[in-house]
mmCIF file of C-alpha atoms in Angstrom:
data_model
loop_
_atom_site.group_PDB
_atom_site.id
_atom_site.type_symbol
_atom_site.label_atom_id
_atom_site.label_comp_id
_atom_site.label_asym_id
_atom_site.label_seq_id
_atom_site.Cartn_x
_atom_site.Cartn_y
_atom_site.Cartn_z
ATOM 1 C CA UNK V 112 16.681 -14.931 -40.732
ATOM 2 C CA UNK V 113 13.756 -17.399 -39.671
ATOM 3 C CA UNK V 114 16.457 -19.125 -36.969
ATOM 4 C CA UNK V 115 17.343 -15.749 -35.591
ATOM 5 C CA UNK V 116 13.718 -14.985 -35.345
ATOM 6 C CA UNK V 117 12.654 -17.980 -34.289
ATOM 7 C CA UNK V 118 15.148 -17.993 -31.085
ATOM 8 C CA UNK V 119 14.717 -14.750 -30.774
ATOM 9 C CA UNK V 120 10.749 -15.302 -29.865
ATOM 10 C CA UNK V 121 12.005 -18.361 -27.830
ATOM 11 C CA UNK V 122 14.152 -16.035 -25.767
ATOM 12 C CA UNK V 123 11.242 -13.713 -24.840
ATOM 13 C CA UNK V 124 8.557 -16.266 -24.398
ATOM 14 C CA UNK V 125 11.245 -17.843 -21.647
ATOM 15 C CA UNK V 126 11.972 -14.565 -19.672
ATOM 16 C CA UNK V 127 9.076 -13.008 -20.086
ATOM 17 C CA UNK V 128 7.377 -16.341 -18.440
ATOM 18 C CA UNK V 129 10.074 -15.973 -15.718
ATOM 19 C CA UNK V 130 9.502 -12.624 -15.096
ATOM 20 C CA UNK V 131 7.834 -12.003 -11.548
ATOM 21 C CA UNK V 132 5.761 -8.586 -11.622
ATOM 22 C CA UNK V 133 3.096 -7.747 -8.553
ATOM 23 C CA UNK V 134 -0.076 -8.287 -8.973
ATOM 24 C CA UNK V 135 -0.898 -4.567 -7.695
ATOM 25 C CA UNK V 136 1.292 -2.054 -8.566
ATOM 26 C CA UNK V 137 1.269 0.614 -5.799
ATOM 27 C CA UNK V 138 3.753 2.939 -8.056
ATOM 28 C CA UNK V 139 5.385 5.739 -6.198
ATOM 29 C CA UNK V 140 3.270 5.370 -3.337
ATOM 30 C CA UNK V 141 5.633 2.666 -1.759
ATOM 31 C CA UNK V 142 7.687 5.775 -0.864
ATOM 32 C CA UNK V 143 5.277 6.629 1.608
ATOM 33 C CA UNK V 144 4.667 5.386 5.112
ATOM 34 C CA UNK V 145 1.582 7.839 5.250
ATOM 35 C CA UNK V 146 0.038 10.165 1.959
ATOM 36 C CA UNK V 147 -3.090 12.394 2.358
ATOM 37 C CA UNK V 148 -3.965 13.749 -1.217
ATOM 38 C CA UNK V 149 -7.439 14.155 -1.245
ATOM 39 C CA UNK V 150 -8.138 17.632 -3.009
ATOM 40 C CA UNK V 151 -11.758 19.802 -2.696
ATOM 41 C CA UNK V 152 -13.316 22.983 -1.206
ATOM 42 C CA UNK V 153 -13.221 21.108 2.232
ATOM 43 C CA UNK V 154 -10.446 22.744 4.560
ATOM 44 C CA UNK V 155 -10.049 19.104 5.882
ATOM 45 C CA UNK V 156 -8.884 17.583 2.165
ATOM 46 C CA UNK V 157 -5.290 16.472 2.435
ATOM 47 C CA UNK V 158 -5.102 17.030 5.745
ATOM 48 C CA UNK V 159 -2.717 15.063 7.809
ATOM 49 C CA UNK V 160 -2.467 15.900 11.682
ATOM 50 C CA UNK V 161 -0.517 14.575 13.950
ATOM 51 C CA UNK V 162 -0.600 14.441 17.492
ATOM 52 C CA UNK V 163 2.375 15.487 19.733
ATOM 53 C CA UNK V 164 5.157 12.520 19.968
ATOM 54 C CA UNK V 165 4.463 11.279 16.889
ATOM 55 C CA UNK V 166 7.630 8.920 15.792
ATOM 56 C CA UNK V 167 7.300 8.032 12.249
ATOM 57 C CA UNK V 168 9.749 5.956 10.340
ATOM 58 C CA UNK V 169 9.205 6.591 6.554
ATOM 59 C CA UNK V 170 8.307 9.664 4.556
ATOM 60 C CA UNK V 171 5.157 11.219 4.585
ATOM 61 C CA UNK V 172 3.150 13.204 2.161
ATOM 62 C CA UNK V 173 0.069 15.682 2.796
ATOM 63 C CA UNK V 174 -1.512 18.685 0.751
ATOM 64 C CA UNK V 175 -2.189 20.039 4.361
ATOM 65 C CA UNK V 176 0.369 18.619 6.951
ATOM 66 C CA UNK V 177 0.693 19.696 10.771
ATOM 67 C CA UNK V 178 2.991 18.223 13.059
ATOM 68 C CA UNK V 179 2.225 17.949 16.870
ATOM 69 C CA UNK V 180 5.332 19.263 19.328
ATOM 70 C CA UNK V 181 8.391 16.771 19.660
ATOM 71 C CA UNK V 182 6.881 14.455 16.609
ATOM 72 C CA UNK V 183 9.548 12.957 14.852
ATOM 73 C CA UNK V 184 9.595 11.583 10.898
ATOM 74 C CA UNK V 185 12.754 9.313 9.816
ATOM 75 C CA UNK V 186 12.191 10.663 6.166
ATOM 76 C CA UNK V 187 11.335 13.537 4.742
ATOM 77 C CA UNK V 188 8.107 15.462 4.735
ATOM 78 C CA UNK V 189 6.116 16.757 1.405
ATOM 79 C CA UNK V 190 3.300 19.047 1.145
ATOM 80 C CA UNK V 191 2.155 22.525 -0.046
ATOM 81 C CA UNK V 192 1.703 24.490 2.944
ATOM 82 C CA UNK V 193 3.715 23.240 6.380
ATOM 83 C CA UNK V 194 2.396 23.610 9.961
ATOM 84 C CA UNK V 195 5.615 22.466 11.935
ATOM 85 C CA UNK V 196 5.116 22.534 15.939
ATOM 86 C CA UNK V 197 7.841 22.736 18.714
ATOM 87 C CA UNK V 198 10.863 20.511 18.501
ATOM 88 C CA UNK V 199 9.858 18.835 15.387
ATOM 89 C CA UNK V 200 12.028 16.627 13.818
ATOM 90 C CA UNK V 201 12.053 15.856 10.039
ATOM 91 C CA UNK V 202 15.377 13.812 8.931
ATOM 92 C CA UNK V 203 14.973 14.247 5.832
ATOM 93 C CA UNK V 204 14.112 17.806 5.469
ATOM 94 C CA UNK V 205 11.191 19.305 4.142
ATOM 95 C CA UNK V 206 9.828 19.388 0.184
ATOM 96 C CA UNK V 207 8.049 21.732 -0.917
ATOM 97 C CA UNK V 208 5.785 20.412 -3.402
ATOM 98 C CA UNK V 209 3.018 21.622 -5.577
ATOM 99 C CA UNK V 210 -0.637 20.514 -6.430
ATOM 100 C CA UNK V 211 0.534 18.184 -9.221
ATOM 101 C CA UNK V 212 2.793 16.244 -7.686
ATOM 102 C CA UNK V 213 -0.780 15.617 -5.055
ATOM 103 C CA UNK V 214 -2.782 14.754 -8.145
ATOM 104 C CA UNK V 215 -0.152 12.148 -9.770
ATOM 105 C CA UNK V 216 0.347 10.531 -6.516
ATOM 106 C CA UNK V 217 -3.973 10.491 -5.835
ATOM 107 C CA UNK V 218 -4.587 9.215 -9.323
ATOM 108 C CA UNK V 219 -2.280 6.354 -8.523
ATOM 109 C CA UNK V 220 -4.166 6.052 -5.301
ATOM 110 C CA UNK V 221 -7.591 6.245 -6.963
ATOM 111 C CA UNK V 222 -6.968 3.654 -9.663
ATOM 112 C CA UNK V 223 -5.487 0.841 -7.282
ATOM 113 C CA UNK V 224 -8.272 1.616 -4.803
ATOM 114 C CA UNK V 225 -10.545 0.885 -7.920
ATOM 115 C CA UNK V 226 -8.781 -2.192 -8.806
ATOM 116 C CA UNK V 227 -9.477 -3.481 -5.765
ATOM 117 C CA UNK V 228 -12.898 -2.925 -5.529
ATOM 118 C CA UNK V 229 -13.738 -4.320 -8.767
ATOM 119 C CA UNK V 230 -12.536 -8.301 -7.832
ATOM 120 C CA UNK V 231 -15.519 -8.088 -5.176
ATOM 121 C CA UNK V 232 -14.765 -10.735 -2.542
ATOM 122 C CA UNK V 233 -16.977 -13.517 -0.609
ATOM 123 C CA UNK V 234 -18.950 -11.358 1.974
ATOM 124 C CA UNK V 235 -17.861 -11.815 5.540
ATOM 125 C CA UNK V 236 -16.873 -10.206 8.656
ATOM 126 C CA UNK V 237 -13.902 -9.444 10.108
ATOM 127 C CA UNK V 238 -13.934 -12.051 13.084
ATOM 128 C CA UNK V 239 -15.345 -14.957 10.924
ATOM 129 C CA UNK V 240 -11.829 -14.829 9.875
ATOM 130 C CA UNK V 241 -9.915 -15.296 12.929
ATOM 131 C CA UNK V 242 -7.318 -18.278 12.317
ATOM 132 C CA UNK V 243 -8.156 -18.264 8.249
ATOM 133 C CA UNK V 244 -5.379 -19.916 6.308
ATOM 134 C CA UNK V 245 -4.364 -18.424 2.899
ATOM 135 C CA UNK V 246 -4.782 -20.458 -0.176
ATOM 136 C CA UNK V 247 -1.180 -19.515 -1.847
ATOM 137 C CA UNK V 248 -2.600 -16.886 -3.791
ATOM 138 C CA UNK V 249 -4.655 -14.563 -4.124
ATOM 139 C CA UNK V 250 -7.454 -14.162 -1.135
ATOM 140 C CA UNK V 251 -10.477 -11.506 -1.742
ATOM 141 C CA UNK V 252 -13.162 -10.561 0.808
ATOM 142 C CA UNK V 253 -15.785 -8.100 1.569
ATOM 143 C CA UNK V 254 -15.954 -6.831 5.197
ATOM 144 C CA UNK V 255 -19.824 -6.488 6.929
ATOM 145 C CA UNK V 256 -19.624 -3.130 9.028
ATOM 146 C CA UNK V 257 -16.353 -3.587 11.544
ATOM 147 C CA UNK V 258 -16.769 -2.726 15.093
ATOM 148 C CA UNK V 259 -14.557 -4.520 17.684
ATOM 149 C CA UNK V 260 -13.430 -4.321 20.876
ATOM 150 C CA UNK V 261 -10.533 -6.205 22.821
ATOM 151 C CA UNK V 262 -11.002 -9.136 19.903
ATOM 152 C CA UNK V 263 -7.459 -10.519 18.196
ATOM 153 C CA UNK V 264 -8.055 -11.822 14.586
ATOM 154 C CA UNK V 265 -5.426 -13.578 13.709
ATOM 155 C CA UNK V 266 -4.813 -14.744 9.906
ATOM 156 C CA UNK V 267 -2.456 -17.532 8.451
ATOM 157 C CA UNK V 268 -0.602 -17.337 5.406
ATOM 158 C CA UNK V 269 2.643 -17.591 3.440
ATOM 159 C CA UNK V 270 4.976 -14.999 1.330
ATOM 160 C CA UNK V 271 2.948 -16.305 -1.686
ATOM 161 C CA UNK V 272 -0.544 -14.940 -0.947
ATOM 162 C CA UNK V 273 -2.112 -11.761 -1.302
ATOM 163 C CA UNK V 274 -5.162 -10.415 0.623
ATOM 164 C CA UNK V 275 -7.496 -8.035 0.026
ATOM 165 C CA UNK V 276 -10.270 -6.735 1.890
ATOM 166 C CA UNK V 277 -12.881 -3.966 0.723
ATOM 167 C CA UNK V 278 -14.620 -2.146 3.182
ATOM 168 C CA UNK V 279 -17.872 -0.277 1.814
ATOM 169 C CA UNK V 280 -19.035 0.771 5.619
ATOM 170 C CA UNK V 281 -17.933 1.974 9.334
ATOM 171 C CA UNK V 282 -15.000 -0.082 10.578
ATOM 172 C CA UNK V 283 -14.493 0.816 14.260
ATOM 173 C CA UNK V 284 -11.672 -0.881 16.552
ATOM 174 C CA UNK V 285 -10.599 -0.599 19.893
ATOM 175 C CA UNK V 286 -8.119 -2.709 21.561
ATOM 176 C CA UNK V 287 -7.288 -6.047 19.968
ATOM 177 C CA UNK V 288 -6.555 -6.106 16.560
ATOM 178 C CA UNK V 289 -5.552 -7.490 13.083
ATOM 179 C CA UNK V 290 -2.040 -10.179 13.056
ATOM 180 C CA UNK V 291 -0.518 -11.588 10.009
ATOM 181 C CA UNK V 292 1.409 -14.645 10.306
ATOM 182 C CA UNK V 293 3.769 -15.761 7.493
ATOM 183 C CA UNK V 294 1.914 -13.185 5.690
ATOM 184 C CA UNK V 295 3.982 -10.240 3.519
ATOM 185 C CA UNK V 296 2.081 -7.193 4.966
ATOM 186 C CA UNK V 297 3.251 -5.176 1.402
ATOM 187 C CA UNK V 298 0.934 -7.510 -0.056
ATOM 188 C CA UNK V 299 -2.044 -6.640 2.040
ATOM 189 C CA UNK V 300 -4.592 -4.403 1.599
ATOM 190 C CA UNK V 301 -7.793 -2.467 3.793
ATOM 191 C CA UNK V 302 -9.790 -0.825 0.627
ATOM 192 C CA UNK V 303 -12.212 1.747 2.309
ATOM 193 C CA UNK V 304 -13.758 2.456 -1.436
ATOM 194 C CA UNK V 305 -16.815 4.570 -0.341
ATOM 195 C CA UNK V 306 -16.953 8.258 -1.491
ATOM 196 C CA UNK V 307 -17.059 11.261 0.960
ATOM 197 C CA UNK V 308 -20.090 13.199 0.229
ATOM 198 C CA UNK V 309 -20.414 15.533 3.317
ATOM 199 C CA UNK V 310 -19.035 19.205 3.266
ATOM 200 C CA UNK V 311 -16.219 18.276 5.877
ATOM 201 C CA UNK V 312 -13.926 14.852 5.954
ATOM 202 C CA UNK V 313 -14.325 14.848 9.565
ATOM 203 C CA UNK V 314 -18.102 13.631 9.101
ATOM 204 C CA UNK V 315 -17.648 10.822 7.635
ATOM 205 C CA UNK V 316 -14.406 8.549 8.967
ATOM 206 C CA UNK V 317 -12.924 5.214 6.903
ATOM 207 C CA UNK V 318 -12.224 4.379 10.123
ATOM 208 C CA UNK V 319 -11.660 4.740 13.525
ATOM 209 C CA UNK V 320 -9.161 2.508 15.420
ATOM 210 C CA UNK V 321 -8.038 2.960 18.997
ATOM 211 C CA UNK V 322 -5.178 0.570 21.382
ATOM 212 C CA UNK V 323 -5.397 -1.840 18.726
ATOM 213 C CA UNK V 324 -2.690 -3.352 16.187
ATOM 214 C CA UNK V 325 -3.076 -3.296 12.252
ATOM 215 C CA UNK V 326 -0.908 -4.120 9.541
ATOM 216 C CA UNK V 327 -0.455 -3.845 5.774
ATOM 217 C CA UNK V 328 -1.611 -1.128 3.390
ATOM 218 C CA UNK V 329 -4.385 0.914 4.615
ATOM 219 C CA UNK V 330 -6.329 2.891 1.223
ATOM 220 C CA UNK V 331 -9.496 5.528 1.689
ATOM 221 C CA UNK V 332 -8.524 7.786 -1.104
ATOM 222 C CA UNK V 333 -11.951 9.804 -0.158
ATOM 223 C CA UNK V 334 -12.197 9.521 3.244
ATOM 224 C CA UNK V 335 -10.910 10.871 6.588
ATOM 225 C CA UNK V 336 -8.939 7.986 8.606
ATOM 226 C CA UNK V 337 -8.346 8.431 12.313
ATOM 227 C CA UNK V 338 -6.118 6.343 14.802
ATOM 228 C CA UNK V 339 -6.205 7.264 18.467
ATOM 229 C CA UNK V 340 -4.003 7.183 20.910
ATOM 230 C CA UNK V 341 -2.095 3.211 21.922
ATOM 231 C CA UNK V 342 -2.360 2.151 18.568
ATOM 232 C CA UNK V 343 0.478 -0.779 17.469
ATOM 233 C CA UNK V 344 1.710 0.260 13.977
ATOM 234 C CA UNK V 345 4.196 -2.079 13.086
ATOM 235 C CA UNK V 346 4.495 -2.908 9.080
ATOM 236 C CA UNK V 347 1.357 -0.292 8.485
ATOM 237 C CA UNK V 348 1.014 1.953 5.534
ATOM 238 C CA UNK V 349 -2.170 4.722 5.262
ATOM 239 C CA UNK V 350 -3.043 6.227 2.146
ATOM 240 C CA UNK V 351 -6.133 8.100 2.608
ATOM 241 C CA UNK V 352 -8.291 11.660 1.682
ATOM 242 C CA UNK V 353 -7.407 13.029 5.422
ATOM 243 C CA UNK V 354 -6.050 11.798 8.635
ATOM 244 C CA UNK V 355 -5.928 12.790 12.217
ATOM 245 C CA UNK V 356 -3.254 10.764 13.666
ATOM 246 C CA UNK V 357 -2.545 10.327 17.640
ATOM 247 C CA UNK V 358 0.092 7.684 17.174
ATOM 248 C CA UNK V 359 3.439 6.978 18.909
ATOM 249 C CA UNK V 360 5.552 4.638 16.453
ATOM 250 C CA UNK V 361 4.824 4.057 13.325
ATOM 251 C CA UNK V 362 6.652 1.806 11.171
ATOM 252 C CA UNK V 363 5.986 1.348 7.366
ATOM 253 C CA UNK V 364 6.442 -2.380 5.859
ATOM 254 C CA UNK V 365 10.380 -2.589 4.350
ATOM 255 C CA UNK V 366 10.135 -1.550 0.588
ATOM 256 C CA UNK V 367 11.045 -4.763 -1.496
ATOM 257 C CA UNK V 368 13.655 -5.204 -4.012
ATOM 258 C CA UNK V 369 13.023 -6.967 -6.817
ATOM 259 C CA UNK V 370 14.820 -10.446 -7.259
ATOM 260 C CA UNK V 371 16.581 -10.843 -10.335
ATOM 261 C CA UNK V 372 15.380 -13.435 -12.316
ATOM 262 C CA UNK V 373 18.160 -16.318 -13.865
ATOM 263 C CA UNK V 374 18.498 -17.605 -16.737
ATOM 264 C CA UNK V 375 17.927 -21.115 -16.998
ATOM 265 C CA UNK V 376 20.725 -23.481 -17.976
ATOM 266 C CA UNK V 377 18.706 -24.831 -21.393
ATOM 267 C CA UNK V 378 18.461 -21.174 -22.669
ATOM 268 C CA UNK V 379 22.096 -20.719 -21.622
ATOM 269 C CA UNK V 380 22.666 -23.776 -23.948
ATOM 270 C CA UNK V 381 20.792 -22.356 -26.703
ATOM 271 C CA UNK V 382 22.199 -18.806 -26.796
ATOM 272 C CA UNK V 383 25.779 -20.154 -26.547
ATOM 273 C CA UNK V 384 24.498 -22.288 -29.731
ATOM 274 C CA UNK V 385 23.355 -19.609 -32.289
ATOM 275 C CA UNK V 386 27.047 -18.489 -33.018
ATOM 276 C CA UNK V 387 27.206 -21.916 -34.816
ATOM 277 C CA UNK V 388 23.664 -21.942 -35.962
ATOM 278 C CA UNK V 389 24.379 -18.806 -37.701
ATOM 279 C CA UNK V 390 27.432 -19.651 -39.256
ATOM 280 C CA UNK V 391 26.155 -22.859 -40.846
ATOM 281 C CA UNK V 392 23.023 -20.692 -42.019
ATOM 282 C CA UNK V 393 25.031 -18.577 -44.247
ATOM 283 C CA UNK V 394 26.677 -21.652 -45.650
#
């Protein structure tokens, strides 16, 4: 019984070592190319508009959603009530959902936005980092109040590291941008962690970006986000309280499978053992 045990522990210890798990789990809201679940008296909570044109590829998710004429989603589209314009397109129909499937999704939202916040970050701005390098891991920094314009930050990196960036004040950004290079944008993250306090969303923006190009997971679970018109979304995600979108394409990063971990040859050996081990045990 001890040898049975005894692999048994030796098994789990092994895989359980070889297991690869990400660091943040973003849950169900992976599904999402854009989510607006904030929930309050304002009429503006869970609002997601869109401008005419839009071309979304992934699903998207608002309490409050209202598609501009000719916009067109390669998914489907959730929300509670539906304001659906002229020659609107939605692939993969409409869902009609109700408030609790908005609070499951915004207390995922809420706790990884608080997970982020709480590993803090060196203090820095966002151009201090143009041509950074990623140390094969995990990267952590807190932005000074953004505002750019027609400036390129470019960042280095490989599949292994992860960056995060919270954002406690204004980020504004027109023209120029953010680029990842060797960098997985699923494992990037904007964290606008500041809390709404005025009546309506629209007073107080996460941010504000114009003809400028972003990348990786965007999070203000209690704030408006807005994106104006010439924007490059390519590998984006926003999960925010509100949004007023005038976008053209928007494409999501491309949901990852996870890898199947083997078995190594030494375990093989010892699992093809324990028939024997057993057998002389009971002699």
């Amino acid at each position: 019984m001890r040898l049975i045990q005894g692999l048994f522990a030796v098994f789990c210890l092994t895989t359980s070592s070889l297991s690869v798990a990400s660091v943040f789990d973003v849950g169900s809201l992976a599904e999402f190319a854009l989510f607006a679940g904030a929930n309050g008296q304002s009429s503006q909570a869970g609002y997601l508009g869109f401008g005419s044109e839009s071309d979304v590829h992934g699903n998207v998710a608002a309490r409050n959603p209202e598609f501009g004429a000719g916009s067109h989603i390669h998914g489907y589209a959730a929300g509670v009530q539906a304001g659906v314009g002229e020659g609107v397109r939605l692939d993969g129909g409409w869902q009609q959902w109700q408030e609790h499937h908005f609070s499951l999704l915004n207390q995922q939202l809420l706790h990884l936005s608080q997970q982020l916040q709480s590993l803090g970050g060196q203090q820095t701005s966002l151009q201090a980092l143009h041509g950074y390098q990623g140390v094969g891991g995990l990267n952590v920094f807190q932005l000074t109040p953004v505002q750019m314009a027609h400036q390129r930050v470019e960042i280095y990196g490989n599949a292994d590291d992860i960056f995060v960036f919270n954002i406690a004040d204004f980020f504004l950004m027109d023209g120029g941008g953010i680029l990842l290079h060797g960098i997985n944008p699923n494992q990037v993250f904007f964290n606008f962690h500041q809390y709404n306090t005025a009546t309506e969303y629209s007073h107080l923006a996460a941010a504000n970006i114009g003809t400028s190009s972003i990348q990786g997971n965007w999070l203000a679970p209690n704030m408006m986000f807005q994106i104006g018109d010439g924007a490059t979304l390519d590998s984006t995600r926003v999960w925010a309280g509100a949004m007023q979108l005038n976008i053209q394409t928007f494409i999501p990063p491309a949901t990852e499978q996870p890898t199947p971990v083997p078995v190594p040859a030494t375990l093989m050996l010892m699992l093809f053992g324990l028939p024997a081990a057993l057998w002389r045990l009971k002699r």
